[in-house]
Coordinates of C-alpha atoms in Angstrom, one line a residue:
Chain A
X18 CA -17.9 52.7 36.7
X19 CA -15.6 55.6 36.8
X20 CA -16.2 58.4 34.3
X21 CA -13.4 59.4 32.0
X22 CA -13.1 61.9 29.2
X23 CA -12.8 59.1 26.7
X24 CA -15.4 56.3 26.2
X25 CA -14.4 53.6 23.8
X26 CA -18.1 53.2 22.8
X27 CA -18.0 56.8 21.4
X28 CA -15.9 55.6 18.5
X29 CA -19.1 53.9 17.1
X30 CA -20.8 57.3 17.2
X31 CA -18.1 59.0 15.1
X32 CA -20.6 59.2 12.1
X33 CA -23.0 61.2 14.3
X34 CA -20.9 64.4 13.8
X35 CA -22.7 64.9 10.5
X36 CA -25.9 65.5 12.5
X37 CA -24.8 69.0 13.5
X38 CA -23.1 69.9 10.3
X39 CA -24.2 67.6 7.6
X40 CA -22.4 69.1 4.6
X41 CA -19.0 69.5 6.2
X42 CA -19.3 66.1 7.9
X43 CA -20.2 64.3 4.7
X44 CA -17.4 66.0 2.9
X45 CA -15.0 64.9 5.5
X46 CA -16.1 61.3 5.4
X47 CA -16.0 61.3 1.6
X48 CA -12.5 62.6 1.7
X49 CA -11.5 60.1 4.5
X50 CA -12.9 57.2 2.5
X51 CA -11.0 58.3 -0.6
X52 CA -7.7 58.7 1.3
X53 CA -7.8 55.1 2.4
X54 CA -8.6 53.5 -0.9
X55 CA -5.9 51.5 -2.6
X56 CA -3.8 53.9 -4.7
X57 CA 0.0 54.2 -5.2
X58 CA 0.1 52.9 -1.6
X59 CA -1.7 49.7 -0.6
X60 CA -4.5 49.9 1.9
X61 CA -2.3 47.9 4.2
X62 CA 0.5 50.4 4.0
X63 CA -2.0 53.3 4.6
X64 CA -3.3 51.4 7.6
X65 CA 0.2 51.2 9.1
X66 CA 0.8 54.9 8.5
X67 CA -2.5 55.7 10.2
X68 CA -1.5 53.5 13.2
X69 CA 1.7 55.4 13.6
X70 CA 0.0 58.8 13.3
X71 CA -2.7 57.7 15.7
X72 CA 0.1 57.3 18.3
X73 CA 1.9 60.6 17.5
X74 CA -1.4 62.3 17.7
X75 CA -2.2 60.3 20.9
X76 CA -5.8 59.7 19.8
X77 CA -7.2 56.7 21.8
X78 CA -10.1 56.3 19.3
X79 CA -7.7 56.2 16.4
X80 CA -5.4 53.8 18.2
X81 CA -8.3 51.4 18.8
X82 CA -9.5 51.7 15.3
X83 CA -6.2 51.2 13.5
X84 CA -5.0 48.5 15.9
X85 CA -8.0 46.5 14.8
X86 CA -7.7 47.6 11.1
X87 CA -4.1 46.5 10.8
X88 CA -4.9 43.2 12.5
X89 CA -7.7 42.7 10.0
X90 CA -5.2 43.2 7.2
X91 CA -2.9 40.5 8.5
X92 CA -0.3 42.9 9.9
X93 CA 1.9 41.3 12.5
X94 CA 2.7 42.7 16.0
X95 CA 6.3 43.3 15.0
X96 CA 5.3 45.4 12.0
X97 CA 2.8 47.4 14.1
X98 CA 5.5 48.2 16.8
X99 CA 8.0 49.2 14.1
X100 CA 5.5 51.6 12.6
X101 CA 5.0 53.2 16.0
X102 CA 8.8 53.5 16.4
X103 CA 8.9 55.4 13.0
X104 CA 6.3 57.8 14.4
X105 CA 8.2 58.1 17.7
X106 CA 11.5 58.8 15.8
X107 CA 9.9 61.5 13.7
X108 CA 8.2 63.0 16.8
X109 CA 11.4 63.1 18.9
X110 CA 13.5 64.2 15.8
X111 CA 11.0 67.0 15.3
X112 CA 11.6 68.1 18.9
X113 CA 15.4 67.8 18.7
X114 CA 15.8 69.5 15.3
X115 CA 14.4 72.6 17.0
X116 CA 17.5 72.4 19.1
X117 CA 19.3 73.9 16.1
X118 CA 17.0 77.0 16.3
X119 CA 17.8 77.2 20.0
X120 CA 21.5 77.0 19.3
X121 CA 21.2 79.7 16.6
X122 CA 19.4 82.0 19.0
X123 CA 21.8 81.4 21.9
X124 CA 24.8 81.9 19.7
X125 CA 23.4 85.1 18.4
X126 CA 22.6 86.4 21.8
X127 CA 25.5 85.1 23.8
X128 CA 28.2 84.5 21.2
Chain B
X22 CA -4.9 27.2 22.6
X23 CA -7.6 25.1 24.3
X24 CA -6.5 21.7 25.6
X25 CA -9.8 20.0 25.3
X26 CA -13.3 20.6 23.9
X27 CA -15.9 22.6 25.7
X28 CA -17.9 19.4 25.9
X29 CA -15.1 17.5 27.7
X30 CA -14.6 20.5 30.0
X31 CA -18.4 20.3 30.9
X32 CA -18.7 23.9 29.9
X33 CA -22.2 25.5 29.7
X34 CA -21.3 26.7 26.2
X35 CA -21.1 23.1 25.0
X36 CA -24.9 23.3 25.1
X37 CA -26.5 24.9 22.0
X38 CA -29.4 26.3 24.0
X39 CA -27.0 28.3 26.2
X40 CA -25.2 29.6 23.2
X41 CA -28.5 30.7 21.6
X42 CA -29.6 32.3 24.8
X43 CA -26.5 34.5 24.8
X44 CA -26.9 35.3 21.1
X45 CA -30.5 36.3 21.5
X46 CA -30.5 37.9 24.9
X47 CA -26.8 38.9 25.4
X48 CA -26.3 41.8 27.8
X49 CA -25.1 44.9 25.9
X50 CA -24.0 47.9 27.9
X51 CA -24.2 50.3 24.9
X52 CA -27.5 49.8 23.3
X53 CA -29.4 46.9 21.9
X54 CA -28.2 44.8 19.0
X55 CA -30.8 44.9 16.2
X56 CA -32.2 41.4 15.3
X57 CA -30.9 39.9 12.1
X58 CA -34.5 39.2 11.2
X59 CA -35.4 42.9 11.3
X60 CA -32.2 43.8 9.5
X61 CA -32.8 41.7 6.5
X62 CA -36.5 42.7 6.5
X63 CA -35.4 46.3 5.8
X64 CA -34.4 45.2 2.3
X65 CA -37.3 42.7 1.9
X66 CA -35.0 39.7 2.2
X67 CA -37.0 38.0 5.0
X68 CA -37.7 35.1 5.0
X69 CA -34.6 33.8 3.4
X70 CA -35.6 31.0 1.0
X71 CA -33.6 27.9 0.0
X72 CA -32.8 27.8 -3.7
X73 CA -32.0 24.7 -5.8
X74 CA -29.5 22.5 -4.0
X75 CA -25.9 22.9 -5.4
X76 CA -23.7 21.9 -2.5
X77 CA -23.9 19.0 -0.2
X78 CA -21.7 19.7 2.9
X79 CA -21.2 16.6 4.9
X80 CA -19.7 16.6 8.4
X81 CA -18.2 13.2 8.8
X82 CA -17.4 13.6 12.4
X83 CA -16.2 15.9 15.2
X84 CA -13.0 14.0 15.9
X85 CA -9.9 16.1 15.2
X86 CA -6.2 15.9 16.0
X87 CA -6.2 19.7 16.8
X88 CA -8.1 21.8 19.4
X89 CA -8.1 25.2 17.8
X90 CA -9.1 28.3 19.7
X91 CA -11.7 29.5 17.3
X92 CA -13.4 26.1 16.4
X93 CA -17.1 26.5 16.0
X94 CA -17.5 22.7 15.9
X95 CA -15.8 22.3 19.3
X96 CA -13.9 19.5 17.6
X97 CA -11.0 17.7 19.2
X98 CA -9.3 14.3 20.0
X99 CA -11.9 13.7 22.7
X100 CA -14.9 14.0 20.4
X101 CA -16.1 10.6 19.3
X102 CA -19.1 11.5 17.1
X103 CA -18.4 9.9 13.8
X104 CA -20.5 9.2 10.7
X105 CA -21.1 5.5 10.0
X106 CA -20.8 3.8 6.6
X107 CA -24.6 3.3 6.6
X108 CA -25.2 7.1 6.9
X109 CA -22.6 7.6 4.2
X110 CA -24.5 5.2 1.9
X111 CA -27.6 7.3 2.5
X112 CA -25.6 10.4 1.5
X113 CA -24.4 8.7 -1.6
X114 CA -28.0 8.0 -2.7
X115 CA -28.8 11.7 -2.4
X116 CA -25.6 12.6 -4.3
X117 CA -26.7 10.3 -7.1
X118 CA -30.2 11.6 -7.3
X119 CA -29.9 15.3 -6.5
X120 CA -28.6 18.0 -8.8
X121 CA -25.8 18.9 -6.4
X122 CA -22.6 19.6 -8.3
X123 CA -20.3 20.0 -5.2
X124 CA -19.6 17.7 -2.4
X125 CA -17.9 19.3 0.6
X126 CA -16.5 17.0 3.3
X127 CA -15.8 18.6 6.6
X128 CA -15.3 17.7 10.3
X129 CA -13.3 17.7 12.7
X130 CA -10.6 16.2 10.6
X131 CA -12.6 14.3 8.0
X132 CA -9.6 12.1 7.3
X133 CA -9.9 10.6 10.8
X134 CA -13.2 8.9 10.0
X135 CA -12.3 5.2 9.5
X136 CA -14.6 5.1 6.4
X137 CA -13.2 8.3 4.9
X138 CA -11.3 6.7 2.1
X139 CA -14.1 4.4 1.3
X140 CA -16.5 7.3 1.1
X141 CA -14.2 9.3 -1.1
X142 CA -13.7 6.4 -3.5
X143 CA -17.5 5.7 -3.7
X144 CA -18.5 9.4 -4.0
X145 CA -15.8 10.0 -6.7
X146 CA -17.7 7.5 -9.0
X147 CA -21.0 9.5 -9.1
X148 CA -19.9 12.4 -11.3
X149 CA -19.7 15.3 -8.8
X150 CA -18.0 18.3 -10.5
X151 CA -16.2 19.6 -7.4
X152 CA -15.2 17.2 -4.6
X153 CA -13.9 19.2 -1.7
X154 CA -12.1 17.8 1.4
X155 CA -11.5 20.4 4.1
X156 CA -8.2 19.4 5.6
X157 CA -6.4 20.9 8.5
X158 CA -3.1 20.0 6.9
X159 CA -1.4 18.7 10.1
X160 CA -3.4 15.4 9.8
X161 CA -1.2 14.6 6.8
X162 CA 1.9 14.7 9.1
X163 CA 0.1 13.4 12.2
X164 CA 0.7 9.7 11.7
X165 CA 2.3 7.4 9.2
X166 CA -1.1 6.1 8.1
X167 CA -1.9 9.5 6.7
X168 CA 1.4 10.2 4.9
X169 CA 0.1 9.1 1.6
X170 CA -3.0 11.4 1.7
X171 CA -1.6 13.8 -1.0
X172 CA -1.3 10.8 -3.4
X173 CA -4.7 9.6 -2.4
X174 CA -6.2 13.0 -3.0
X175 CA -4.5 13.2 -6.4
X176 CA -5.8 9.8 -7.4
X177 CA -9.4 10.8 -6.8
X178 CA -9.0 14.4 -8.0
X179 CA -10.0 15.8 -4.6
X180 CA -10.2 19.6 -4.3
X181 CA -8.2 20.3 -1.1
X182 CA -9.2 23.3 1.0
X183 CA -6.8 23.8 3.9
X184 CA -6.9 26.0 6.9
X185 CA -4.0 28.4 7.2
X186 CA -4.4 31.2 9.8
X187 CA -1.4 33.2 8.8
X188 CA 1.9 33.1 6.9
X189 CA 3.8 33.5 10.1
X190 CA 4.6 30.9 12.7
X191 CA 3.5 33.0 15.7
X192 CA 0.0 33.8 14.6
X193 CA -0.7 30.3 13.3
X194 CA 0.5 28.5 16.4
X195 CA -1.3 30.9 18.7
X196 CA -4.6 29.9 17.1
X197 CA -4.1 26.3 16.3
X198 CA -1.4 25.0 18.7
X199 CA 2.4 24.8 19.0
X200 CA 4.1 23.1 16.0
X201 CA 1.0 23.5 13.7
X202 CA 2.7 26.0 11.5
X203 CA 5.8 23.8 10.7
X204 CA 3.6 20.7 10.1
X205 CA 1.3 22.7 7.9
X206 CA 4.2 24.1 5.8
X207 CA 5.5 20.6 5.4
X208 CA 2.1 19.3 4.3
X209 CA 1.7 22.1 1.8
X210 CA 5.1 21.3 0.3
X211 CA 4.1 17.7 0.0
X212 CA 0.8 18.7 -1.7
X213 CA 2.8 20.9 -4.1
X214 CA 5.2 18.1 -4.8
X215 CA 2.4 15.9 -6.2
X216 CA 1.1 18.8 -8.3
X217 CA -1.4 20.5 -6.0
X218 CA -1.7 24.3 -6.1
X219 CA 0.5 24.9 -9.2
X220 CA -0.6 27.8 -11.4
X221 CA -1.8 25.6 -14.3
X222 CA -2.7 22.5 -12.3
X223 CA -6.2 21.0 -12.2
X224 CA -5.3 19.7 -8.7
X225 CA -7.0 22.5 -6.7
X226 CA -5.4 23.7 -3.5
X227 CA -7.1 26.6 -1.8
X228 CA -6.3 28.0 1.6
X229 CA -8.8 29.3 4.3
X230 CA -7.9 32.3 6.4
X231 CA -9.9 33.2 9.4
X232 CA -8.8 35.8 12.0
X233 CA -6.9 34.7 15.0
X234 CA -8.8 37.0 17.4
X235 CA -11.8 39.2 17.9
X236 CA -11.7 41.1 14.6
X237 CA -13.1 40.6 11.1
X238 CA -11.1 39.3 8.1
X239 CA -9.6 42.0 5.9
X240 CA -10.0 42.3 2.1
X241 CA -9.7 38.8 0.7
X242 CA -7.9 39.8 -2.5
X243 CA -5.2 41.7 -0.6
X244 CA -4.8 38.9 1.9
X245 CA -4.4 36.4 -0.9
X246 CA -1.7 38.5 -2.4
X247 CA 0.2 38.8 0.9
X248 CA -0.2 35.1 1.6
X249 CA 1.1 34.1 -1.8
X250 CA 4.1 36.4 -1.7
X251 CA 5.1 35.3 1.8
X252 CA 4.6 31.6 1.3
X253 CA 6.4 31.6 -2.0
X254 CA 9.4 33.6 -0.8
X255 CA 9.8 31.9 2.6
X256 CA 8.8 28.3 1.7
X257 CA 8.5 28.0 -2.1
X258 CA 4.8 27.1 -1.6
X259 CA 2.1 27.8 -4.1
X260 CA -1.7 27.6 -3.9
X261 CA -4.7 28.8 -5.9
X262 CA -7.2 30.9 -3.9
X263 CA -7.5 32.2 -0.4
X264 CA -10.9 32.1 1.2
X265 CA -11.3 34.7 4.0
X266 CA -13.9 33.5 6.5
X267 CA -15.4 35.5 9.3
X268 CA -15.4 33.7 12.7
X269 CA -19.0 33.2 13.9
X270 CA -19.8 33.6 17.6
X271 CA -20.4 29.9 18.2
X272 CA -18.8 27.4 20.6
X273 CA -15.1 28.0 21.4
X274 CA -15.0 31.3 19.6
X275 CA -18.0 32.5 21.6
X276 CA -16.3 31.2 24.7
X277 CA -13.2 33.2 23.8
X278 CA -15.2 36.3 23.0
X279 CA -16.9 36.2 26.4
X280 CA -13.8 35.3 28.4
X281 CA -11.8 38.1 26.8
X282 CA -14.6 40.6 27.2
X283 CA -14.8 41.1 23.4
X284 CA -18.3 39.7 22.9
X285 CA -20.2 43.0 22.8
X286 CA -17.7 44.8 20.6
X287 CA -17.4 41.9 18.2
X288 CA -21.2 41.7 17.8
X289 CA -21.4 45.4 17.1
X290 CA -18.5 45.1 14.6
X291 CA -20.5 42.4 12.8
X292 CA -23.7 44.6 12.8
X293 CA -21.7 47.7 11.6
X294 CA -20.2 45.7 8.8
X295 CA -23.6 44.2 7.8
X296 CA -23.9 44.4 4.1
X297 CA -27.4 43.8 2.6
X298 CA -25.8 42.9 -0.7
X299 CA -24.1 39.9 1.0
X300 CA -27.4 38.4 2.0
X301 CA -28.3 37.4 -1.5
X302 CA -25.6 34.7 -1.8
X303 CA -25.3 33.4 1.7
X304 CA -24.3 29.7 1.5
X305 CA -27.4 28.4 3.3
X306 CA -29.5 29.2 0.3
X307 CA -27.9 26.6 -2.0
X308 CA -26.2 24.3 0.5
X309 CA -27.5 21.5 2.7
X310 CA -25.4 20.6 5.7
X311 CA -25.6 17.0 7.0
X312 CA -24.5 16.1 10.5
X313 CA -22.5 13.0 11.4
X314 CA -25.7 11.2 12.4
X315 CA -27.5 12.2 9.2
X316 CA -29.7 15.1 10.2
X317 CA -30.2 18.1 7.9
X318 CA -29.3 21.7 8.6
X319 CA -29.2 24.9 6.5
X320 CA -25.4 25.3 7.3
X321 CA -22.6 24.0 9.4
X322 CA -23.2 26.8 12.0
X323 CA -26.9 25.9 12.4
X324 CA -25.8 22.3 12.8
X325 CA -23.6 23.2 15.8
X326 CA -26.5 25.3 17.3
X327 CA -28.8 22.4 16.7
X328 CA -31.2 24.4 14.6
X329 CA -32.6 21.8 12.1
X330 CA -34.0 22.7 8.7
X331 CA -37.5 24.1 8.7
X332 CA -39.1 21.2 6.8
X333 CA -41.0 17.9 7.3
X334 CA -37.8 16.3 6.1
X335 CA -35.3 16.1 8.9
X336 CA -32.9 13.3 8.0
X337 CA -30.9 12.3 5.0
X338 CA -32.8 9.0 4.8
X339 CA -36.0 11.0 4.1
X340 CA -34.4 13.3 1.6
X341 CA -36.9 14.9 -0.7
X342 CA -35.9 17.7 -3.0
X343 CA -39.4 19.0 -3.5
X344 CA -40.1 19.3 0.2
X345 CA -36.7 21.0 0.9
X346 CA -36.5 23.5 -2.0
X347 CA -38.0 26.8 -1.1
X348 CA -38.0 26.1 2.6
X349 CA -37.5 29.1 4.9
X350 CA -33.9 29.2 6.2
X351 CA -33.6 29.2 9.9
X352 CA -31.8 32.4 11.1
X353 CA -30.5 33.8 14.4
X354 CA -28.0 36.5 15.5
X355 CA -25.0 34.5 14.4
X356 CA -26.1 35.1 10.8
X357 CA -24.5 38.5 11.0
X358 CA -21.2 36.7 10.6
X359 CA -22.0 35.6 7.0
X360 CA -23.3 39.0 5.9
X361 CA -20.5 41.3 7.2
X362 CA -18.4 43.2 4.7
X363 CA -17.9 41.3 1.5
X364 CA -19.9 38.3 2.9
X365 CA -18.5 35.1 4.3
X366 CA -19.1 31.5 3.3
X367 CA -17.2 28.2 3.2
X368 CA -16.1 29.4 -0.3
X369 CA -14.9 32.8 1.1
X370 CA -16.4 36.2 0.1
X371 CA -19.9 36.0 -1.4
X372 CA -19.6 39.3 -3.2
X373 CA -16.5 41.0 -4.7
X374 CA -14.4 42.8 -2.1
X375 CA -15.2 46.5 -1.7
X376 CA -12.5 49.2 -1.7
X377 CA -12.0 51.5 1.2
X378 CA -11.8 51.2 5.0
X379 CA -13.8 48.6 6.7

């Protein structure tokens, strides 16, 4: 089997990060757990946000985890893809809006 | 969707010993799967003991009008195993003489047993508090002879528990076959029309959700909310409760897990979601499952794996409450399915759903 940087089985070892820094690791997981509890947003809505962010962050572990998590919550394929498009729109918008900065600079330098 | 049962296909997985071999000695690339026995021993819950009988679950036959992808019974139109009236009479004797308050008829499609209506009529006379028929819904629309089932159910105050994989056509038809969604919707509307599922109605209509693929069911309460909203808005359908049930790695679902290379991940997901608190109320402790030919099992899953009760009493004709109560429940690796997350039984979660990520 070819070696790659990412091994899907490593996702199951995520909790092991506490072994080398117990206090900080535990604090992170406590925070993480709280974030995903039902609140003003439903757990389903939070899962869709997480799926979109997983893609903009291009984290393969997060994509695996939240593809499964959204499926478990009854989310449809169409909803999942729409969420990713939202992430993609923000990501490309964030790139393009910096074009204004570029234009400002060019206008200042070159009239 | 599968076109015929594993048995008809001559698949190895139609044999329970092959399934048990995979469950017990499956090849795992990333570590060994802990045994269920050791897992429940950690919290002193081994051996699991049978409590007083409350629910008699009777499988009246494996014949079904559907061939669903996930079916742990491997039911289908080509399955001919069917309970006879004589065996039903033996079950009725037990119903009369035991303290069971719930009778739960399952299959296949129980309505396809030629003695189904006779059995319902006879069983309804013996004072059972909750009389459940597990209907796949489409049977109500499959043939003219079943069209009056909603009225028949109403007449005998049957509690209808119906499978419904999702509120969308795509996900439902993928798991259960083309056209199943539309027929199920029509059947639900007909059940509603005679009074089933209405908010203040005594005619109970519950739906069963089980995932369409290699993942666990989400939070039951949230899923129920989503199902209710979508079915009411889209089809003006109402129902009482949603039972979220985990797919157990047996028969066609096991076949699917292996073929799709999801078996290892799925088993690890079950182990990771293992919840010791869910062990206390697993259905096998207060339920007895009876096969079409009258043999006794701790649950429907053990029935399919041909793991009989650990008792001198093996058949309904020899039923003896004293000998069966307190027996050790027969367990194997598939039992992780009933103890994952908020627990899973034929009545849905066995403990209140927990908040947070799964």
